[in-house]
Each structure stands twice: as structure tokens, then as C-alpha cells.
PDB file of C-alpha atoms in Angstrom:
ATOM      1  CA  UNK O1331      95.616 128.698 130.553  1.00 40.00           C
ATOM      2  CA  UNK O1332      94.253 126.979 133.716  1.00 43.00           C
ATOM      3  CA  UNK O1333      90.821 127.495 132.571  1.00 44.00           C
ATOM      4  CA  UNK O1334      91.957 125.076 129.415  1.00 42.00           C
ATOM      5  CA  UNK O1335      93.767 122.922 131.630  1.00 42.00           C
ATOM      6  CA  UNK O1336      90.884 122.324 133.662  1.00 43.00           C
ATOM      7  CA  UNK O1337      88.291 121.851 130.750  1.00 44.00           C
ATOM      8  CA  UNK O1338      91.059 119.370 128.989  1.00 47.00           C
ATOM      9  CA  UNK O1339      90.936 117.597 133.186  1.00 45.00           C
ATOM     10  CA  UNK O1340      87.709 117.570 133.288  1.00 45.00           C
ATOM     11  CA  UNK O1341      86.989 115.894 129.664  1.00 43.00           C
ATOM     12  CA  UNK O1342      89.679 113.423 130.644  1.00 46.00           C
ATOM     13  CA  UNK O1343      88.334 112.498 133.859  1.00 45.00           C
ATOM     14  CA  UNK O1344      84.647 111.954 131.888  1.00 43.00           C
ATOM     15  CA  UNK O1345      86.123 109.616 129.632  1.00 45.00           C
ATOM     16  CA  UNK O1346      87.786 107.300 132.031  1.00 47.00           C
ATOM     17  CA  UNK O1347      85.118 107.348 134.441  1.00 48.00           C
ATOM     18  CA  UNK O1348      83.059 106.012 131.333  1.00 52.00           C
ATOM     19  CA  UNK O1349      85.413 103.422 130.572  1.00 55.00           C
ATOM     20  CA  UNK O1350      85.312 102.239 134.336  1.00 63.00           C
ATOM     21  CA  UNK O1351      81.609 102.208 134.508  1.00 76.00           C
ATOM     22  CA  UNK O1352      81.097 100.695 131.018  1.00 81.00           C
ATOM     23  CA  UNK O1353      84.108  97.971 131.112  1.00 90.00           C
ATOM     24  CA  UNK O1354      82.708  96.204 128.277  1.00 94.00           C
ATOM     25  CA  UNK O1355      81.786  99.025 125.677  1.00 96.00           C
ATOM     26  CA  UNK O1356      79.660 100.302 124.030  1.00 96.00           C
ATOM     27  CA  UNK O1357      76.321  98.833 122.738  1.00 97.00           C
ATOM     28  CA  UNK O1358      73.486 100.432 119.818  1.00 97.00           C
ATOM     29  CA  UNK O1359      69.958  99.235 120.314  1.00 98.00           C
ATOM     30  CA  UNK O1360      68.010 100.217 117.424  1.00 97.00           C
ATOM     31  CA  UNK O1361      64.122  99.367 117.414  1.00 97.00           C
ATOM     32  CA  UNK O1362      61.177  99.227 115.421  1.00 95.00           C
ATOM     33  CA  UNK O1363      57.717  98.972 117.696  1.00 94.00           C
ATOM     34  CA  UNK O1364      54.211  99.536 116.288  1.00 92.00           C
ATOM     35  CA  UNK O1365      52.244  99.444 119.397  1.00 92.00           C
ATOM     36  CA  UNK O1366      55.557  99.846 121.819  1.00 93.00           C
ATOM     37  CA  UNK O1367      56.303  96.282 122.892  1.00 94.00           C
ATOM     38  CA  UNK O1368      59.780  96.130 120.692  1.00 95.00           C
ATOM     39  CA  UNK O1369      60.499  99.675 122.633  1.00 96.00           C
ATOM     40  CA  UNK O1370      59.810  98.020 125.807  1.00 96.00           C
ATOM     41  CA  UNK O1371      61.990  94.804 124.783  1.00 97.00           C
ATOM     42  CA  UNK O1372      64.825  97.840 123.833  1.00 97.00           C
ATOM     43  CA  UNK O1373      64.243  99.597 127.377  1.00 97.00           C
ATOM     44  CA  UNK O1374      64.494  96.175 129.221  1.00 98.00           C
ATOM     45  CA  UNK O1375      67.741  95.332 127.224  1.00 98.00           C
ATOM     46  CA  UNK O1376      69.475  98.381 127.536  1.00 97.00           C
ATOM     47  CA  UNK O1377      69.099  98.292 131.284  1.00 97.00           C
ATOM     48  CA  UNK O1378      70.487  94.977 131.360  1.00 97.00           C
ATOM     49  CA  UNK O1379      73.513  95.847 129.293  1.00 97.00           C
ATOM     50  CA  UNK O1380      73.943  98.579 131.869  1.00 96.00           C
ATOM     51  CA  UNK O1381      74.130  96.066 134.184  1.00 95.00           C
ATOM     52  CA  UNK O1382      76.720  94.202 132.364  1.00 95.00           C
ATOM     53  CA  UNK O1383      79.001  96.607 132.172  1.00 96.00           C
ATOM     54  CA  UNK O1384      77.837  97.871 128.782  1.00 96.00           C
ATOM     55  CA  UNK O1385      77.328 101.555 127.981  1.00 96.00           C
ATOM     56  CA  UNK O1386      74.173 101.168 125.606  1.00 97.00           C
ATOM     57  CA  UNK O1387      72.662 103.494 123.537  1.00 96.00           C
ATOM     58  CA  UNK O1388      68.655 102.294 122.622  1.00 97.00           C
ATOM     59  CA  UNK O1389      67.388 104.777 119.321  1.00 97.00           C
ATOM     60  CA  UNK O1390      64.485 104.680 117.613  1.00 96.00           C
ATOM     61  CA  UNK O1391      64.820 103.606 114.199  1.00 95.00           C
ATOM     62  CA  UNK O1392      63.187 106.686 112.959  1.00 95.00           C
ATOM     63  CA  UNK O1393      65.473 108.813 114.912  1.00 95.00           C
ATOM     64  CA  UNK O1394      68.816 106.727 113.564  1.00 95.00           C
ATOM     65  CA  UNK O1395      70.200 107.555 109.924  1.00 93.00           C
ATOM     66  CA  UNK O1396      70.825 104.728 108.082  1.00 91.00           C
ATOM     67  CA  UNK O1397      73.900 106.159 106.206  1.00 90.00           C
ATOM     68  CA  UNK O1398      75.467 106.315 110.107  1.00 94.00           C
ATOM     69  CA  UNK O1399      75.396 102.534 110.588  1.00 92.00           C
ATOM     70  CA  UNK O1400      78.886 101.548 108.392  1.00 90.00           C
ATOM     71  CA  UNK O1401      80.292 104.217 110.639  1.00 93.00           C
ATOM     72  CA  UNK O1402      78.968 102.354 113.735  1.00 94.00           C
ATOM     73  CA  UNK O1403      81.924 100.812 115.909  1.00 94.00           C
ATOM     74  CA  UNK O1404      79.729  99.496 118.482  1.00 95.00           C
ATOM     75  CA  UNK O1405      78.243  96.021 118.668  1.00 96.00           C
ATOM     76  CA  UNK O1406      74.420  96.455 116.994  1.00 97.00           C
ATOM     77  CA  UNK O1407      71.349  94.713 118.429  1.00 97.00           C
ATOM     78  CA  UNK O1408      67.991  95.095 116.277  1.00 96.00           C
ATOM     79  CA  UNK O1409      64.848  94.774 117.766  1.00 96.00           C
ATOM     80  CA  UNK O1410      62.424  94.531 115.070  1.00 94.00           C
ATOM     81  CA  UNK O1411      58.473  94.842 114.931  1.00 93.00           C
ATOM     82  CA  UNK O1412      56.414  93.786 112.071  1.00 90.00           C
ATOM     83  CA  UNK O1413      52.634  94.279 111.389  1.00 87.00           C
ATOM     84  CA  UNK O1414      50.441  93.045 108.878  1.00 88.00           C
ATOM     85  CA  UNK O1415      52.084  90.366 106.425  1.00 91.00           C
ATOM     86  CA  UNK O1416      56.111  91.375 107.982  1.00 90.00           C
ATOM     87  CA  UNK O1417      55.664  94.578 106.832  1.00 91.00           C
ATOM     88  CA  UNK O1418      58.173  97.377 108.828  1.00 92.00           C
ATOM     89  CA  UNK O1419      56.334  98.626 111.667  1.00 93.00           C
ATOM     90  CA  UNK O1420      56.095 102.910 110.793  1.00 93.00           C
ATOM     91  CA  UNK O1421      59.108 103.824 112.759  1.00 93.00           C
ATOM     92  CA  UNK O1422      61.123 101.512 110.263  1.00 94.00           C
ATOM     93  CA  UNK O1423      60.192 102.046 107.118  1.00 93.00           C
ATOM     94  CA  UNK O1424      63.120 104.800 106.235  1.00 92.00           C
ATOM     95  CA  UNK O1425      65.675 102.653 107.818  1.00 93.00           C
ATOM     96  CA  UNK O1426      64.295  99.463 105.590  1.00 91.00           C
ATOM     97  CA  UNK O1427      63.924 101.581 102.716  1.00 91.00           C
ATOM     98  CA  UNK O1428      67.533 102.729 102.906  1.00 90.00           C
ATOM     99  CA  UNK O1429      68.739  99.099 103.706  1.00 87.00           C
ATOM    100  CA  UNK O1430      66.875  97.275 100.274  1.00 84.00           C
ATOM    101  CA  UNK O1431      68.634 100.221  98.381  1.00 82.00           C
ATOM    102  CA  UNK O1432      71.905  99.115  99.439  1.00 61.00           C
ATOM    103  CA  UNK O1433      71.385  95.609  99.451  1.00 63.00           C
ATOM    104  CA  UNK O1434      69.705  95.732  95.675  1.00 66.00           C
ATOM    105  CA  UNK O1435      72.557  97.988  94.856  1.00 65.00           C
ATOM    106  CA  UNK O1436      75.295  95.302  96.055  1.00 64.00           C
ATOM    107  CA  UNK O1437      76.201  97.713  98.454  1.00 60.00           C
ATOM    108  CA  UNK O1438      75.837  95.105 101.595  1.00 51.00           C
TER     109      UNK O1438
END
């Protein structure tokens, strides 16, 4: 149908109009901030990878699943907060959790 036609068009014409505007790729920011300064460091970064030519994505660590990350194809840039004695900043602790499972189970 036309309607399909236009919807498969219109999808097409998304894509490559990302790939022109993001030349370079994609780009995953995931951060850890206690009192926001590693969230500002991810929003500063991610609008200079726009710049670039990357398309970046900046998540919250406690918004990210951990599990998704050996699925990830794009580059990965951690920005990392700690507080007290290097302790994970709250927004981390899942995600660091998750990762010393895998790592004490040999699977990294």
C-alpha cells in the first residue's frame, strides 16, 4: 500500500539523515555522579561528540542494565564518581554490583 510505502520512505529517510549528521557513529556515555559534577562532565561530553560528528547517547548508570553492555556496539565512555574511600557513588552501585559478579565469576 502507499501508506506502507511511505512509512518504509519515511524510516529510510530517518536513518540516512542520521548517518549524515552522525558521520562517525554512535557513542554510550554512561555516568555515575553523587553530587552531579560526573553528570555535568557527561552533558559537556556528549555535546562535544555531537559536535564531532558523533551521535551520543549519555545514561545514567542507574537507568542502564548491566546485562545490555556485551550487547553494546557502540564505543563506551565511563564517567565515574566515587565518594567516601572509592566507594560507587548511589547511581552506580547496581551497575558495580553486576560488574564484580561477572568479573569474580570469570565472566569478563
Amino acid at each position: 500500500s502507499a501508506i506502507a510505502e511511505n512509512a518504509g520512505s519515511s524510516t529510510a529517510s530517518t536513518v540516512a539523515a542520521s548517518a549524515a549528521s552522525a558521520p562517525k557513529g554512535p557513542l554510550l556515555i554512561l555516568w555515575g555522579s553523587q553530587t552531579g559534577t560526573a553528570e555535568g562532565f557527561a552533558s559537556v561530553l556528549s555535546r562535544e561528540a555531537r559536535q564531532r560528528g558523533f551521535a551520543p547517547r549519555s545514561i545514567d548508570l542507574e537507568d542502564y542494565d548491566a546485562d545490555d553492555l556485551e550487547k553494546e556496539t557502540a564505543p563506551v565512555v565511563f564517567l565515574m564518581a566515587t565518594h567516601g574511600e572509592g566507594e560507587p557513588t548511589d547511581n552506580a552501585v547496581a551497575f558495580y554490583k553486576a560488574m564484580n559478579c561477572d568479573l569474580q565469576a570469570g565472566l569478563m
